[in-house]
Coordinates of N, CA and C in Angstrom, one line a residue:
M1 N 103.9 75.3 74.0 CA 103.9 76.1 75.2 C 105.4 76.7 75.4
L2 N 106.4 75.8 75.3 CA 107.8 76.2 75.4 C 108.2 77.3 74.4
L3 N 107.6 77.1 73.2 CA 108.0 78.1 72.1 C 107.4 79.4 72.5
V4 N 106.2 79.5 73.1 CA 105.6 80.8 73.4 C 106.4 81.5 74.6
I5 N 106.8 80.7 75.6 CA 107.6 81.2 76.7 C 108.9 81.8 76.1
N6 N 109.5 80.9 75.3 CA 110.8 81.3 74.7 C 110.6 82.6 73.9
S7 N 109.6 82.8 73.1 CA 109.5 84.0 72.3 C 109.2 85.2 73.2
V8 N 108.5 84.9 74.3 CA 108.2 86.0 75.1 C 109.4 86.5 75.9
V9 N 110.3 85.6 76.3 CA 111.6 86.0 76.8 C 112.5 86.8 75.9
H10 N 112.5 86.2 74.6 CA 113.3 86.9 73.6 C 112.7 88.4 73.3
T11 N 111.5 88.4 73.3 CA 110.8 89.8 73.1 C 111.2 90.6 74.2
E12 N 111.1 90.2 75.5 CA 111.5 91.0 76.6 C 113.0 91.5 76.5
I13 N 113.9 90.6 76.1 CA 115.3 90.9 76.1 C 115.5 91.9 74.9
L14 N 114.8 91.7 73.8 CA 114.9 92.7 72.7 C 114.4 94.0 73.1
T15 N 113.2 94.1 73.8 CA 112.8 95.4 74.3 C 113.6 96.1 75.2
D16 N 114.3 95.4 76.2 CA 115.2 95.9 77.1 C 116.5 96.3 76.2
T17 N 116.9 95.6 75.4 CA 118.1 96.2 74.5 C 117.7 97.3 73.8
I18 N 116.6 97.4 73.2 CA 116.2 98.6 72.4 C 116.0 99.8 73.4
F19 N 115.5 99.6 74.6 CA 115.3 100.7 75.5 C 116.7 101.3 75.9
Q20 N 117.7 100.3 76.2 CA 119.0 100.7 76.6 C 119.8 101.5 75.5
L21 N 119.6 100.9 74.2 CA 120.1 101.6 73.1 C 119.7 103.0 73.0
C22 N 118.4 103.3 73.2 CA 117.7 104.6 73.1 C 118.3 105.5 74.2
N23 N 118.5 104.9 75.4 CA 119.1 105.8 76.5 C 120.6 106.1 76.2
Y24 N 121.3 105.2 75.6 CA 122.6 105.5 75.2 C 122.7 106.7 74.1
I25 N 121.8 106.6 73.2 CA 121.7 107.5 72.1 C 121.4 108.9 72.7
L26 N 120.3 109.0 73.7 CA 119.9 110.3 74.3 C 121.2 110.8 75.1
M27 N 121.9 109.9 75.9 CA 123.1 110.3 76.6 C 124.1 111.0 75.7
L28 N 124.3 110.3 74.5 CA 125.4 110.7 73.6 C 124.9 112.1 73.0
V29 N 123.6 112.2 72.7 CA 123.1 113.5 72.1 C 123.3 114.6 73.1
S30 N 122.9 114.4 74.4 CA 123.0 115.4 75.4 C 124.5 115.8 75.7
N31 N 125.3 114.7 75.6 CA 126.8 115.0 75.9 C 127.4 115.8 74.7
L32 N 126.9 115.5 73.5 CA 127.4 116.4 72.4 C 126.9 117.8 72.4
S33 N 125.6 118.0 72.9 CA 125.1 119.3 73.0 C 125.8 120.0 74.1
L34 N 126.2 119.4 75.1 CA 126.9 120.0 76.2 C 128.2 120.4 75.8
I35 N 129.0 119.6 74.9 CA 130.3 119.9 74.4 C 130.2 121.1 73.5
E36 N 129.2 121.2 72.6 CA 129.0 122.1 71.7 C 128.7 123.5 72.5
G37 N 128.1 123.5 73.6 CA 127.8 124.5 74.4 C 129.0 125.2 75.1
L38 N 129.9 124.2 75.5 CA 131.3 124.5 76.1 C 132.1 125.2 75.0
K39 N 132.1 124.7 73.9 CA 132.9 125.2 72.8 C 132.4 126.6 72.5
S40 N 131.2 126.8 72.4 CA 130.7 128.3 72.1 C 131.0 129.2 73.3
E41 N 131.0 128.7 74.4 CA 131.3 129.5 75.7 C 132.8 129.8 75.5
E42 N 133.6 128.9 75.2 CA 135.0 129.1 75.2 C 135.3 130.1 74.0
N43 N 134.6 130.0 72.8 CA 134.8 130.9 71.8 C 134.4 132.4 72.2
S44 N 133.2 132.4 72.9 CA 132.9 133.8 73.3 C 133.9 134.3 74.2
F45 N 134.5 133.6 75.2 CA 135.5 134.0 76.1 C 136.6 134.5 75.4
K46 N 137.2 133.8 74.3 CA 138.3 134.1 73.6 C 138.1 135.4 73.0
N47 N 136.9 135.7 72.4 CA 136.5 136.8 71.5 C 136.5 138.0 72.5
S48 N 135.9 137.9 73.7 CA 135.9 139.0 74.7 C 137.3 139.3 75.1
K49 N 138.2 138.2 75.3 CA 139.5 138.6 75.7 C 140.3 139.3 74.5
K50 N 140.1 139.0 73.3 CA 140.7 139.6 72.2 C 140.1 141.1 72.2
Q51 N 138.9 141.3 72.4 CA 138.3 142.7 72.5 C 139.0 143.5 73.5
S52 N 139.1 142.9 74.7 CA 139.8 143.6 75.8 C 141.3 143.9 75.5
E53 N 141.9 143.0 74.9 CA 143.4 143.2 74.5 C 143.5 144.4 73.5
N54 N 142.5 144.4 72.6 CA 142.5 145.4 71.5 C 142.2 146.8 72.1
R55 N 141.3 146.8 73.2 CA 141.1 148.1 73.8 C 142.3 148.7 74.6
L56 N 143.0 147.7 75.2 CA 144.3 148.0 75.9 C 145.3 148.6 75.0
K57 N 145.4 148.0 73.8 CA 146.4 148.5 72.9 C 146.0 149.9 72.3
L58 N 144.6 150.3 72.3 CA 144.3 151.6 71.9 C 144.6 152.7 72.9
C59 N 144.7 152.3 74.2 CA 144.8 153.2 75.3 C 146.4 153.8 75.2
P60 N 146.5 154.9 75.4 CA 147.7 155.6 75.4 C 148.7 155.1 76.5

């Protein structure tokens, strides 16, 4: 009886740990995609800034 209770407790702890690990992985992936989105936005801003500077250079 004690062995069954002990294994159930260990199974619950293992399940909770796996669930937390999955949540951390999801948070990491979402943060990485957010960072990639910010990087591409920054690159797009830099490109448009360069284009504006080039247009100003062409103006007499």
